[in-house]
mmCIF file of C-alpha atoms in Angstrom:
data_model
loop_
_atom_site.group_PDB
_atom_site.id
_atom_site.type_symbol
_atom_site.label_atom_id
_atom_site.label_comp_id
_atom_site.label_asym_id
_atom_site.label_seq_id
_atom_site.Cartn_x
_atom_site.Cartn_y
_atom_site.Cartn_z
ATOM 1 C CA MET U 401 -18.696 9.950 -27.523
ATOM 2 C CA LYS U 402 -19.575 6.544 -26.412
ATOM 3 C CA MET U 403 -17.335 3.567 -28.002
ATOM 4 C CA ARG U 404 -17.511 -0.220 -26.200
ATOM 5 C CA GLY U 405 -18.803 1.175 -23.310
ATOM 6 C CA LEU U 406 -16.330 3.691 -22.573
ATOM 7 C CA VAL U 407 -16.649 8.124 -22.599
ATOM 8 C CA ILE U 408 -14.837 9.484 -25.006
ATOM 9 C CA ARG U 409 -14.256 13.475 -24.618
ATOM 10 C CA ASP U 410 -12.810 15.829 -27.200
ATOM 11 C CA VAL U 411 -9.890 17.987 -26.019
ATOM 12 C CA SER U 412 -7.478 19.893 -27.422
ATOM 13 C CA VAL U 413 -4.197 19.061 -25.916
ATOM 14 C CA ARG U 414 -1.033 18.738 -28.095
ATOM 15 C CA SER U 415 -0.842 15.180 -29.756
ATOM 16 C CA SER U 416 2.208 13.635 -29.728
ATOM 17 C CA GLN U 417 3.774 10.928 -32.144
ATOM 18 C CA GLN U 418 2.445 7.783 -31.700
ATOM 19 C CA PRO U 419 3.241 4.813 -33.356
ATOM 20 C CA SER U 420 1.021 3.378 -36.262
ATOM 21 C CA ASN U 421 -0.500 -0.107 -35.573
ATOM 22 C CA GLU U 422 -0.246 -1.102 -38.735
ATOM 23 C CA ASP U 423 3.674 -0.450 -38.542
ATOM 24 C CA VAL U 424 4.551 -3.074 -35.382
ATOM 25 C CA ASP U 425 1.284 -5.398 -35.517
ATOM 26 C CA HIS U 426 2.643 -6.988 -38.652
ATOM 27 C CA GLU U 427 3.347 -10.534 -38.845
ATOM 28 C CA SER U 428 7.425 -11.195 -39.829
ATOM 29 C CA GLN U 429 8.970 -14.535 -40.728
ATOM 30 C CA GLN U 430 12.506 -13.888 -40.290
ATOM 31 C CA GLU U 431 14.759 -16.255 -39.649
ATOM 32 C CA ILE U 432 18.389 -16.333 -38.018
ATOM 33 C CA GLY U 433 19.417 -20.366 -38.644
ATOM 34 C CA GLN U 434 18.055 -22.720 -40.515
ATOM 35 C CA SER U 435 16.339 -25.977 -38.564
ATOM 36 C CA SER U 436 14.092 -28.502 -39.658
ATOM 37 C CA THR U 437 11.378 -30.151 -37.931
ATOM 38 C CA VAL U 438 10.330 -32.537 -40.793
ATOM 39 C CA ASN U 439 11.291 -36.280 -40.391
ATOM 40 C CA PRO U 440 12.960 -38.118 -43.081
ATOM 41 C CA SER U 441 10.580 -39.673 -45.138
ATOM 42 C CA ASN U 442 12.697 -43.483 -44.452
ATOM 43 C CA ALA U 443 12.262 -42.732 -40.304
ATOM 44 C CA PRO U 444 10.609 -45.324 -38.637
ATOM 45 C CA ASN U 445 8.666 -43.469 -36.448
ATOM 46 C CA PRO U 446 7.516 -40.148 -38.636
ATOM 47 C CA VAL U 447 6.256 -37.462 -36.040
ATOM 48 C CA VAL U 448 3.077 -36.352 -36.544
ATOM 49 C CA PRO U 449 2.531 -33.113 -35.568
ATOM 50 C CA LEU U 450 0.125 -31.768 -33.233
ATOM 51 C CA PRO U 451 -3.143 -30.060 -33.656
ATOM 52 C CA VAL U 452 -2.625 -26.673 -33.035
ATOM 53 C CA ARG U 453 -5.875 -24.757 -31.042
ATOM 54 C CA ALA U 454 -6.972 -21.646 -33.024
ATOM 55 C CA THR U 455 -6.829 -18.590 -31.141
ATOM 56 C CA ARG U 456 -7.590 -14.796 -31.942
ATOM 57 C CA GLY U 457 -4.081 -13.730 -30.591
ATOM 58 C CA ALA U 458 -3.279 -10.940 -28.617
ATOM 59 C CA SER U 459 -6.110 -8.076 -28.291
ATOM 60 C CA LYS U 460 -4.676 -5.055 -30.684
ATOM 61 C CA TYR U 461 -7.179 -2.332 -28.876
ATOM 62 C CA SER U 462 -7.429 -0.617 -32.396
ATOM 63 C CA PHE U 463 -9.792 1.364 -31.230
ATOM 64 C CA ILE U 464 -8.111 3.376 -28.730
ATOM 65 C CA TRP U 465 -4.924 3.639 -30.805
ATOM 66 C CA ASN U 466 -7.026 4.942 -33.771
ATOM 67 C CA LEU U 467 -8.767 7.300 -31.574
ATOM 68 C CA PRO U 468 -9.604 11.131 -33.555
ATOM 69 C CA GLU U 469 -7.114 14.196 -32.801
ATOM 70 C CA ASN U 470 -7.889 15.995 -29.547
ATOM 71 C CA HIS U 471 -10.100 12.797 -28.070
ATOM 72 C CA LYS U 472 -9.545 10.812 -24.994
ATOM 73 C CA ILE U 473 -10.727 8.516 -22.657
ATOM 74 C CA GLU U 474 -12.377 8.989 -19.072
ATOM 75 C CA LEU U 475 -10.619 6.876 -17.091
ATOM 76 C CA PRO U 476 -12.684 5.856 -13.849
ATOM 77 C CA LEU U 477 -10.230 5.855 -10.458
ATOM 78 C CA THR U 478 -10.154 4.840 -7.082
ATOM 79 C CA SER U 479 -8.978 6.864 -4.009
ATOM 80 C CA SER U 480 -5.887 4.430 -4.341
ATOM 81 C CA ASN U 481 -5.604 5.752 -7.858
ATOM 82 C CA GLN U 482 -6.376 1.965 -9.604
ATOM 83 C CA PRO U 483 -8.638 2.015 -12.303
ATOM 84 C CA ILE U 484 -11.713 0.343 -12.239
ATOM 85 C CA LYS U 485 -14.832 -0.571 -14.171
ATOM 86 C CA LYS U 486 -14.722 -2.120 -18.033
ATOM 87 C CA ALA U 487 -12.706 1.631 -19.107
ATOM 88 C CA GLY U 488 -9.704 0.180 -16.415
ATOM 89 C CA ARG U 489 -9.787 -3.199 -18.158
ATOM 90 C CA ASN U 490 -8.960 -1.654 -21.515
ATOM 91 C CA PHE U 491 -6.702 0.652 -20.110
ATOM 92 C CA THR U 492 -4.847 -1.875 -18.304
ATOM 93 C CA GLY U 493 -5.367 -4.276 -21.767
ATOM 94 C CA TRP U 494 -3.816 -1.731 -23.965
ATOM 95 C CA LEU U 495 -1.099 -0.603 -21.926
ATOM 96 C CA GLY U 496 0.228 -4.020 -22.782
ATOM 97 C CA THR U 497 -0.009 -3.426 -26.670
ATOM 98 C CA ILE U 498 2.653 -0.674 -25.310
ATOM 99 C CA ALA U 499 4.877 -3.339 -24.030
ATOM 100 C CA ARG U 500 4.389 -5.529 -27.360
ATOM 101 C CA LYS U 501 5.952 -2.601 -29.183
ATOM 102 C CA PRO U 502 9.960 -3.210 -30.210
ATOM 103 C CA GLN U 503 10.037 0.814 -30.672
ATOM 104 C CA LEU U 504 8.770 1.789 -27.257
ATOM 105 C CA CYS U 505 9.916 -1.045 -25.391
ATOM 106 C CA PRO U 506 12.469 -2.807 -27.364
ATOM 107 C CA ILE U 507 13.782 -6.588 -25.636
ATOM 108 C CA LYS U 508 16.890 -5.537 -25.910
ATOM 109 C CA TYR U 509 17.157 -4.369 -22.200
ATOM 110 C CA LYS U 510 18.270 -6.520 -19.242
ATOM 111 C CA ASN U 511 15.472 -5.599 -16.760
ATOM 112 C CA TRP U 512 12.970 -2.240 -16.705
ATOM 113 C CA THR U 513 15.307 0.282 -14.513
ATOM 114 C CA ARG U 514 17.917 0.212 -17.920
ATOM 115 C CA MET U 515 15.486 1.381 -20.288
ATOM 116 C CA PRO U 516 16.016 4.602 -20.946
ATOM 117 C CA ASP U 517 14.553 7.427 -19.811
ATOM 118 C CA GLU U 518 13.695 9.048 -22.984
ATOM 119 C CA PHE U 519 11.437 5.928 -23.707
ATOM 120 C CA LYS U 520 9.639 6.183 -20.389
ATOM 121 C CA GLU U 521 8.667 9.980 -21.302
ATOM 122 C CA GLU U 522 7.334 8.886 -25.111
ATOM 123 C CA ILE U 523 5.014 6.137 -23.518
ATOM 124 C CA TRP U 524 3.584 8.493 -20.660
ATOM 125 C CA ASP U 525 3.204 11.675 -23.572
ATOM 126 C CA ILE U 526 1.345 9.020 -25.468
ATOM 127 C CA VAL U 527 -0.551 7.789 -22.534
ATOM 128 C CA GLN U 528 -1.725 10.980 -21.419
ATOM 129 C CA SER U 529 -3.094 11.887 -25.405
ATOM 130 C CA LYS U 530 -5.339 9.013 -25.135
ATOM 131 C CA TRP U 531 -6.537 9.398 -21.074
ATOM 132 C CA ILE U 532 -8.213 11.909 -19.155
ATOM 133 C CA PHE U 533 -6.363 12.062 -15.509
ATOM 134 C CA PRO U 534 -6.730 13.780 -12.139
ATOM 135 C CA GLU U 535 -4.672 17.391 -12.581
ATOM 136 C CA GLU U 536 -3.551 17.153 -8.949
ATOM 137 C CA PRO U 537 0.299 16.908 -9.687
ATOM 138 C CA ALA U 538 0.718 14.612 -6.485
ATOM 139 C CA ARG U 539 -1.829 12.021 -8.059
ATOM 140 C CA LEU U 540 -0.475 12.412 -11.587
ATOM 141 C CA GLU U 541 2.705 11.484 -10.553
ATOM 142 C CA ALA U 542 1.454 8.796 -9.225
ATOM 143 C CA ILE U 543 -0.494 7.208 -11.196
ATOM 144 C CA LYS U 544 2.429 8.409 -13.815
ATOM 145 C CA ASN U 545 4.656 5.149 -11.836
ATOM 146 C CA ARG U 546 1.539 3.188 -11.598
ATOM 147 C CA THR U 547 1.019 3.124 -15.386
ATOM 148 C CA LEU U 548 4.939 2.582 -16.216
ATOM 149 C CA SER U 549 4.817 -0.191 -13.567
ATOM 150 C CA LEU U 550 2.224 -1.628 -15.209
ATOM 151 C CA ILE U 551 3.638 -1.615 -18.447
ATOM 152 C CA ALA U 552 6.957 -2.990 -16.775
ATOM 153 C CA LYS U 553 5.128 -5.940 -15.609
ATOM 154 C CA SER U 554 3.341 -6.388 -19.029
ATOM 155 C CA TRP U 555 7.204 -5.687 -20.537
ATOM 156 C CA ARG U 556 8.776 -8.411 -18.289
ATOM 157 C CA ASN U 557 5.913 -11.386 -18.965
ATOM 158 C CA TYR U 558 5.950 -10.793 -22.599
ATOM 159 C CA LYS U 559 9.523 -11.085 -23.002
ATOM 160 C CA SER U 560 8.822 -14.734 -20.548
ATOM 161 C CA THR U 561 6.144 -15.663 -23.129
ATOM 162 C CA LEU U 562 9.415 -15.355 -26.270
ATOM 163 C CA LYS U 563 11.217 -17.481 -24.127
ATOM 164 C CA LYS U 564 9.351 -19.801 -23.643
ATOM 165 C CA LYS U 565 7.745 -19.967 -26.888
ATOM 166 C CA TYR U 566 10.701 -19.496 -29.154
ATOM 167 C CA PHE U 567 13.873 -19.680 -27.168
ATOM 168 C CA LEU U 568 12.730 -22.782 -25.161
ATOM 169 C CA GLY U 569 10.554 -24.409 -27.814
ATOM 170 C CA SER U 570 11.208 -27.500 -29.621
ATOM 171 C CA GLY U 571 12.139 -26.543 -33.324
ATOM 172 C CA ASN U 572 11.769 -22.408 -32.658
ATOM 173 C CA ARG U 573 14.831 -21.335 -30.970
ATOM 174 C CA ALA U 574 16.131 -20.434 -34.675
ATOM 175 C CA ARG U 575 13.052 -18.528 -35.571
ATOM 176 C CA VAL U 576 12.855 -14.723 -34.831
ATOM 177 C CA PRO U 577 9.467 -13.582 -33.374
ATOM 178 C CA PRO U 578 6.953 -11.812 -35.076
ATOM 179 C CA ASN U 579 6.981 -7.822 -34.436
ATOM 180 C CA VAL U 580 10.713 -8.261 -32.526
ATOM 181 C CA ILE U 581 13.832 -6.561 -34.299
ATOM 182 C CA LEU U 582 16.824 -8.944 -35.026
ATOM 183 C CA GLU U 583 18.945 -6.960 -33.279
ATOM 184 C CA ASP U 584 17.085 -7.018 -29.657
ATOM 185 C CA TYR U 585 16.111 -10.656 -30.281
ATOM 186 C CA GLU U 586 19.992 -11.749 -30.574
ATOM 187 C CA ALA U 587 20.649 -9.507 -27.102
ATOM 188 C CA LEU U 588 17.925 -10.951 -25.257
ATOM 189 C CA VAL U 589 19.210 -14.909 -26.391
ATOM 190 C CA GLN U 590 23.016 -14.173 -25.465
ATOM 191 C CA TYR U 591 21.054 -13.380 -21.858
ATOM 192 C CA TRP U 592 19.332 -16.378 -21.818
ATOM 193 C CA SER U 593 22.593 -18.368 -22.853
ATOM 194 C CA LEU U 594 24.394 -17.223 -19.441
ATOM 195 C CA PRO U 595 24.852 -19.602 -17.277
ATOM 196 C CA LYS U 596 24.087 -17.300 -14.440
ATOM 197 C CA THR U 597 20.685 -16.462 -16.117
ATOM 198 C CA LYS U 598 20.012 -19.814 -16.449
ATOM 199 C CA ASP U 599 20.633 -20.414 -12.633
ATOM 200 C CA LEU U 600 17.922 -17.785 -12.131
ATOM 201 C CA ALA U 601 15.825 -18.631 -14.121
ATOM 202 C CA LEU U 602 15.903 -22.120 -12.352
ATOM 203 C CA GLU U 603 15.862 -20.521 -9.076
ATOM 204 C CA ASN U 604 12.595 -18.030 -10.032
ATOM 205 C CA LYS U 605 11.430 -21.402 -11.647
ATOM 206 C CA ASN U 606 10.987 -23.292 -8.147
ATOM 207 C CA SER U 607 10.092 -20.642 -6.658
ATOM 208 C CA ARG U 608 6.904 -20.187 -8.650
ATOM 209 C CA SER U 609 6.120 -23.493 -8.437
ATOM 210 C CA LYS U 610 5.550 -23.377 -4.413
ATOM 211 C CA GLN U 611 2.933 -20.591 -5.563
ATOM 212 C CA THR U 612 -0.954 -22.194 -4.639
ATOM 213 C CA ASN U 613 -2.437 -18.478 -4.246
ATOM 214 C CA VAL U 614 -4.062 -18.750 -6.859
ATOM 215 C CA HIS U 615 -7.545 -16.682 -8.136
ATOM 216 C CA THR U 616 -10.522 -17.140 -10.587
ATOM 217 C CA GLY U 617 -10.686 -12.977 -10.802
ATOM 218 C CA GLY U 618 -9.245 -13.186 -14.669
ATOM 219 C CA SER U 619 -8.647 -10.008 -16.673
ATOM 220 C CA LYS U 620 -10.815 -8.058 -14.458
ATOM 221 C CA ASN U 621 -8.750 -6.649 -11.027
ATOM 222 C CA PHE U 622 -9.369 -6.526 -7.427
ATOM 223 C CA ALA U 623 -10.901 -3.364 -7.408
ATOM 224 C CA SER U 624 -13.274 -3.706 -9.731
ATOM 225 C CA TYR U 625 -14.614 -6.802 -8.372
ATOM 226 C CA ALA U 626 -14.527 -4.707 -4.668
ATOM 227 C CA GLU U 627 -16.379 -1.841 -6.949
ATOM 228 C CA GLU U 628 -19.017 -3.815 -7.824
ATOM 229 C CA MET U 629 -19.625 -5.564 -4.238
ATOM 230 C CA VAL U 630 -19.945 -2.129 -2.085
ATOM 231 C CA THR U 631 -22.392 -0.936 -5.066
ATOM 232 C CA THR U 632 -24.012 -4.299 -4.571
ATOM 233 C CA LEU U 633 -23.964 -4.544 -0.725
ATOM 234 C CA GLY U 634 -23.940 -0.469 -0.080
ATOM 235 C CA HIS U 635 -21.045 -1.000 2.757
ATOM 236 C CA PRO U 636 -17.683 -1.139 2.358
ATOM 237 C CA VAL U 637 -15.499 -4.564 1.993
ATOM 238 C CA ASP U 638 -12.219 -5.065 3.177
ATOM 239 C CA ARG U 639 -9.911 -8.056 1.331
ATOM 240 C CA ALA U 640 -11.306 -10.883 3.316
ATOM 241 C CA ASP U 641 -14.138 -10.769 1.726
ATOM 242 C CA VAL U 642 -12.785 -10.004 -1.954
ATOM 243 C CA TYR U 643 -10.752 -13.215 -1.185
ATOM 244 C CA VAL U 644 -13.475 -15.552 -0.678
ATOM 245 C CA LYS U 645 -15.370 -13.906 -3.636
ATOM 246 C CA LEU U 646 -12.193 -14.641 -6.288
ATOM 247 C CA HIS U 647 -10.502 -17.526 -4.656
ATOM 248 C CA ARG U 648 -14.465 -19.715 -5.254
ATOM 249 C CA HIS U 649 -15.323 -20.958 -8.496
ATOM 250 C CA LYS U 650 -18.577 -20.378 -9.920
ATOM 251 C CA ASP U 651 -20.448 -23.121 -8.596
ATOM 252 C CA GLY U 652 -19.610 -21.852 -4.959
ATOM 253 C CA THR U 653 -16.432 -24.471 -4.169
ATOM 254 C CA PRO U 654 -12.850 -23.020 -3.569
ATOM 255 C CA VAL U 655 -9.994 -23.645 -6.044
ATOM 256 C CA ASN U 656 -8.091 -25.388 -4.376
ATOM 257 C CA THR U 657 -7.475 -27.210 -0.481
ATOM 258 C CA ILE U 658 -5.026 -24.172 0.155
ATOM 259 C CA ALA U 659 -8.297 -21.806 -0.316
ATOM 260 C CA GLU U 660 -10.663 -24.031 0.880
ATOM 261 C CA SER U 661 -8.495 -23.874 4.296
ATOM 262 C CA ASN U 662 -8.452 -20.106 4.032
ATOM 263 C CA ILE U 663 -11.942 -19.821 3.375
ATOM 264 C CA SER U 664 -12.987 -22.173 6.187
ATOM 265 C CA SER U 665 -10.836 -19.964 8.453
ATOM 266 C CA ASP U 666 -12.616 -17.079 10.444
ATOM 267 C CA LEU U 667 -11.833 -14.221 7.597
ATOM 268 C CA THR U 668 -13.677 -11.679 8.756
ATOM 269 C CA GLY U 669 -11.500 -9.223 9.505
ATOM 270 C CA SER U 670 -12.433 -5.568 11.061
ATOM 271 C CA ILE U 671 -9.576 -3.576 9.202
ATOM 272 C CA ALA U 672 -9.491 -3.181 5.572
ATOM 273 C CA TRP U 673 -5.930 -4.996 4.458
ATOM 274 C CA ALA U 674 -4.161 -4.058 8.128
ATOM 275 C CA PRO U 675 -1.137 -5.722 8.663
ATOM 276 C CA ASP U 676 -2.372 -7.674 11.980
ATOM 277 C CA ASP U 677 -5.679 -7.996 10.573
ATOM 278 C CA VAL U 678 -7.074 -11.506 10.338
ATOM 279 C CA TYR U 679 -5.727 -12.074 6.333
ATOM 280 C CA ALA U 680 -2.604 -11.160 7.716
ATOM 281 C CA GLN U 681 -3.154 -14.040 10.405
ATOM 282 C CA VAL U 682 -3.655 -16.204 7.807
ATOM 283 C CA PHE U 683 -1.049 -15.242 5.297
ATOM 284 C CA GLY U 684 1.501 -13.615 7.226
ATOM 285 C CA ASN U 685 3.529 -10.447 7.360
ATOM 286 C CA GLU U 686 3.412 -8.641 4.668
ATOM 287 C CA ARG U 687 5.730 -7.676 2.551
ATOM 288 C CA ASN U 688 7.223 -4.548 1.294
ATOM 289 C CA GLY U 689 5.945 -2.628 -1.722
ATOM 290 C CA ARG U 690 2.645 -4.026 -2.423
ATOM 291 C CA VAL U 691 -0.460 -5.573 -0.292
ATOM 292 C CA ARG U 692 -2.263 -8.806 -0.767
ATOM 293 C CA GLY U 693 -5.616 -9.584 -1.889
ATOM 294 C CA VAL U 694 -6.661 -5.964 -3.038
ATOM 295 C CA GLY U 695 -5.385 -6.012 -6.587
ATOM 296 C CA PHE U 696 -1.753 -4.262 -8.254
ATOM 297 C CA GLY U 697 -0.813 -1.065 -6.758
ATOM 298 C CA PRO U 698 -2.126 0.060 -2.772
ATOM 299 C CA THR U 699 1.460 -0.162 -0.847
ATOM 300 C CA PRO U 700 1.365 -0.845 3.048
ATOM 301 C CA SER U 701 2.332 3.107 3.526
ATOM 302 C CA MET U 702 -0.543 4.533 1.718
ATOM 303 C CA HIS U 703 -3.208 3.178 4.004
ATOM 304 C CA PRO U 704 -4.451 5.681 6.307
ATOM 305 C CA ALA U 705 -5.667 2.042 8.810
ATOM 306 C CA LYS U 706 -2.689 0.540 9.093
ATOM 307 C CA SER U 707 -2.130 -0.675 12.786
ATOM 308 C CA THR U 708 0.752 -2.627 13.764
ATOM 309 C CA PRO U 709 0.946 -2.838 17.539
ATOM 310 C CA ALA U 710 3.782 -0.547 17.539
ATOM 311 C CA ILE U 711 2.073 2.165 15.404
ATOM 312 C CA ALA U 712 -1.175 1.078 17.464
ATOM 313 C CA GLN U 713 1.020 1.937 20.901
ATOM 314 C CA VAL U 714 2.285 5.426 19.479
ATOM 315 C CA ARG U 715 -1.106 6.294 17.927
ATOM 316 C CA SER U 716 -2.205 5.654 22.123
ATOM 317 C CA GLN U 717 -0.041 7.592 23.297
ATOM 318 C CA GLU U 718 -1.223 10.557 20.889
ATOM 319 C CA ARG U 719 -4.440 10.224 21.850
ATOM 320 C CA ASP U 720 -3.421 10.129 25.267
ATOM 321 C CA ALA U 721 -1.399 13.359 24.985
ATOM 322 C CA GLU U 722 -4.169 14.542 23.067
ATOM 323 C CA VAL U 723 -6.612 14.061 25.642
ATOM 324 C CA THR U 724 -3.923 15.668 28.473
ATOM 325 C CA GLN U 725 -3.736 18.866 26.654
ATOM 326 C CA LEU U 726 -7.337 19.078 26.136
ATOM 327 C CA LYS U 727 -7.890 18.043 30.020
ATOM 328 C CA ASN U 728 -5.129 21.367 30.815
ATOM 329 C CA GLN U 729 -7.208 23.561 28.278
ATOM 330 C CA VAL U 730 -10.230 22.908 30.246
ATOM 331 C CA ALA U 731 -8.826 23.798 33.161
ATOM 332 C CA SER U 732 -7.323 26.989 31.704
ATOM 333 C CA LEU U 733 -10.541 28.121 30.833
ATOM 334 C CA THR U 734 -12.470 27.562 33.930
ATOM 335 C CA GLU U 735 -9.640 29.562 35.793
ATOM 336 C CA LYS U 736 -10.035 32.563 33.378
ATOM 337 C CA MET U 737 -13.727 31.947 33.949
ATOM 338 C CA SER U 738 -13.132 32.096 37.537
ATOM 339 C CA ARG U 739 -10.949 34.971 36.887
ATOM 340 C CA TYR U 740 -13.914 36.572 35.289
ATOM 341 C CA GLU U 741 -16.365 35.831 37.620
ATOM 342 C CA ASN U 742 -14.356 37.712 40.551
ATOM 343 C CA MET U 743 -13.380 40.207 38.380
ATOM 344 C CA GLU U 744 -17.048 40.857 37.259
ATOM 345 C CA GLU U 745 -18.101 40.808 41.362
ATOM 346 C CA ARG U 746 -15.600 43.491 42.225
ATOM 347 C CA MET U 747 -16.488 45.302 39.311
ATOM 348 C CA THR U 748 -20.217 45.341 40.957
ATOM 349 C CA GLN U 749 -18.603 46.865 44.139
ATOM 350 C CA LEU U 750 -17.075 49.242 42.374
ATOM 351 C CA MET U 751 -19.691 50.235 40.583
ATOM 352 C CA GLN U 752 -21.854 50.113 43.825
ATOM 353 C CA LEU U 753 -19.309 52.290 45.189
ATOM 354 C CA VAL U 754 -18.891 55.091 42.545
ATOM 355 C CA GLN U 755 -23.228 54.963 42.745
ATOM 356 C CA ASN U 756 -22.632 55.960 46.316
ATOM 357 C CA GLN U 757 -19.593 58.884 46.035
ATOM 358 C CA GLN U 758 -21.952 60.154 43.059
ATOM 359 C CA ASN U 759 -25.274 60.072 45.422
ATOM 360 C CA GLN U 760 -23.266 62.048 48.165
ATOM 361 C CA GLN U 761 -22.539 64.030 45.896
ATOM 362 C CA ASN U 762 -26.097 64.578 44.619
ATOM 363 C CA HIS U 763 -27.100 65.143 48.048
ATOM 364 C CA SER U 764 -24.701 67.835 49.192
ATOM 365 C CA SER U 765 -25.645 69.476 46.014
ATOM 366 C CA GLU U 766 -29.272 69.892 47.098
ATOM 367 C CA ALA U 767 -28.414 71.030 50.495
ATOM 368 C CA SER U 768 -26.194 74.169 48.638
ATOM 369 C CA ARG U 769 -28.938 74.978 46.763
ATOM 370 C CA GLY U 770 -31.337 75.016 49.865
ATOM 371 C CA GLY U 771 -29.053 77.892 51.559
ATOM 372 C CA PHE U 772 -27.408 75.539 53.841
ATOM 373 C CA SER U 773 -23.852 75.138 53.399
ATOM 374 C CA LEU U 774 -20.723 73.199 55.830
ATOM 375 C CA ASP U 775 -18.632 76.660 54.404
ATOM 376 C CA GLN U 776 -20.868 78.693 56.508
ATOM 377 C CA GLN U 777 -20.623 77.318 59.730
ATOM 378 C CA SER U 778 -19.103 78.678 62.259
ATOM 379 C CA PRO U 779 -15.385 77.119 63.302
ATOM 380 C CA THR U 780 -15.777 78.446 66.368
ATOM 381 C CA PRO U 781 -15.418 74.615 69.102
ATOM 382 C CA TYR U 782 -18.258 73.370 71.086
ATOM 383 C CA ARG U 783 -17.471 75.122 74.633
ATOM 384 C CA SER U 784 -18.933 73.944 78.262
ATOM 385 C CA GLN U 785 -21.221 76.207 79.686
ATOM 386 C CA ALA U 786 -18.933 75.939 82.622
ATOM 387 C CA SER U 787 -15.899 77.480 80.699
ATOM 388 C CA SER U 788 -18.020 80.419 79.424
ATOM 389 C CA HIS U 789 -18.320 81.845 83.081
ATOM 390 C CA GLN U 790 -14.637 81.744 83.677
ATOM 391 C CA GLU U 791 -13.202 85.378 83.084
ATOM 392 C CA THR U 792 -10.915 85.988 80.997
ATOM 393 C CA ASN U 793 -7.455 87.407 81.625
ATOM 394 C CA ILE U 794 -6.622 90.383 79.780
#
């Protein structure tokens, strides 16, 4: 069965209890205080509310939540376990709906590490009930960790949106956001109100303002773009190629002056996201935990082609050791062959000697059968004629 470009299979699995869309995606207008945004009629300069642009709101991905029982969606993955194609985009977007469900991801916790493990296990059970993953244990565990990391990222972004819209927004601070539990929101507001939290938020805001590496990829991840480029070009691409593609507008112009400067550099790296490739020469060394320019997921320790100078030196030494070992093996084989040849020559001589002895024995046998035997010869020694005429003393 196909739905919106997805391949859905009927599988026999035990369906875990899943939250209903109607239970959590309703609008609530609870109030925890009274606030007024209407100016009195006698105000000298009445405030005219600005028109609000109509939007469709966050996607609910109801077609995934409402899948029939024992039906799952095939999820295409790269060798690095990154979701790709249309199904991959739906998978990532659907994970965002999990992050916004209050009974699955309560917002009252300070960070994702403090989220109880039972919530995470329940989330993973729901994800496995909707999607088909590889069965290899090691790969499945890696996909689980990455999936929970994606949900954690969406969860943090969701709380940031709530803070910007309701906690910091003019006139909305006393309003409880829709689809949010009152007690959870109050706990979150208390945390946002702490002086150390405000200082940390200001520091993060300043750091974020310095980021200039924006791209035009949209919601599609880098792995999907790379997969499309490989299909079109017919050969593997490295992150420098992906960078050029995702940092230009449709008309070909760079997104900003920083990207223009980077693209004009010699971004023709020959080793995909190696720590010492051309991309790294332009942007600097990699940081722990992720690799820039390849999308969410891959880390430096995962890549087989990483080549820092120290690693290159170690690998050079390993190659030299292997060459030396091979040379020793060749020398040993050559010595054994030489010994074998000498042994073969000796065996030939021995066989010749045995053949000669056999010939002599055969000759002796033939002479015996002809009436002439060495045993019948007189044992009397040969005497000269002079001795034969001498008298014998009696």
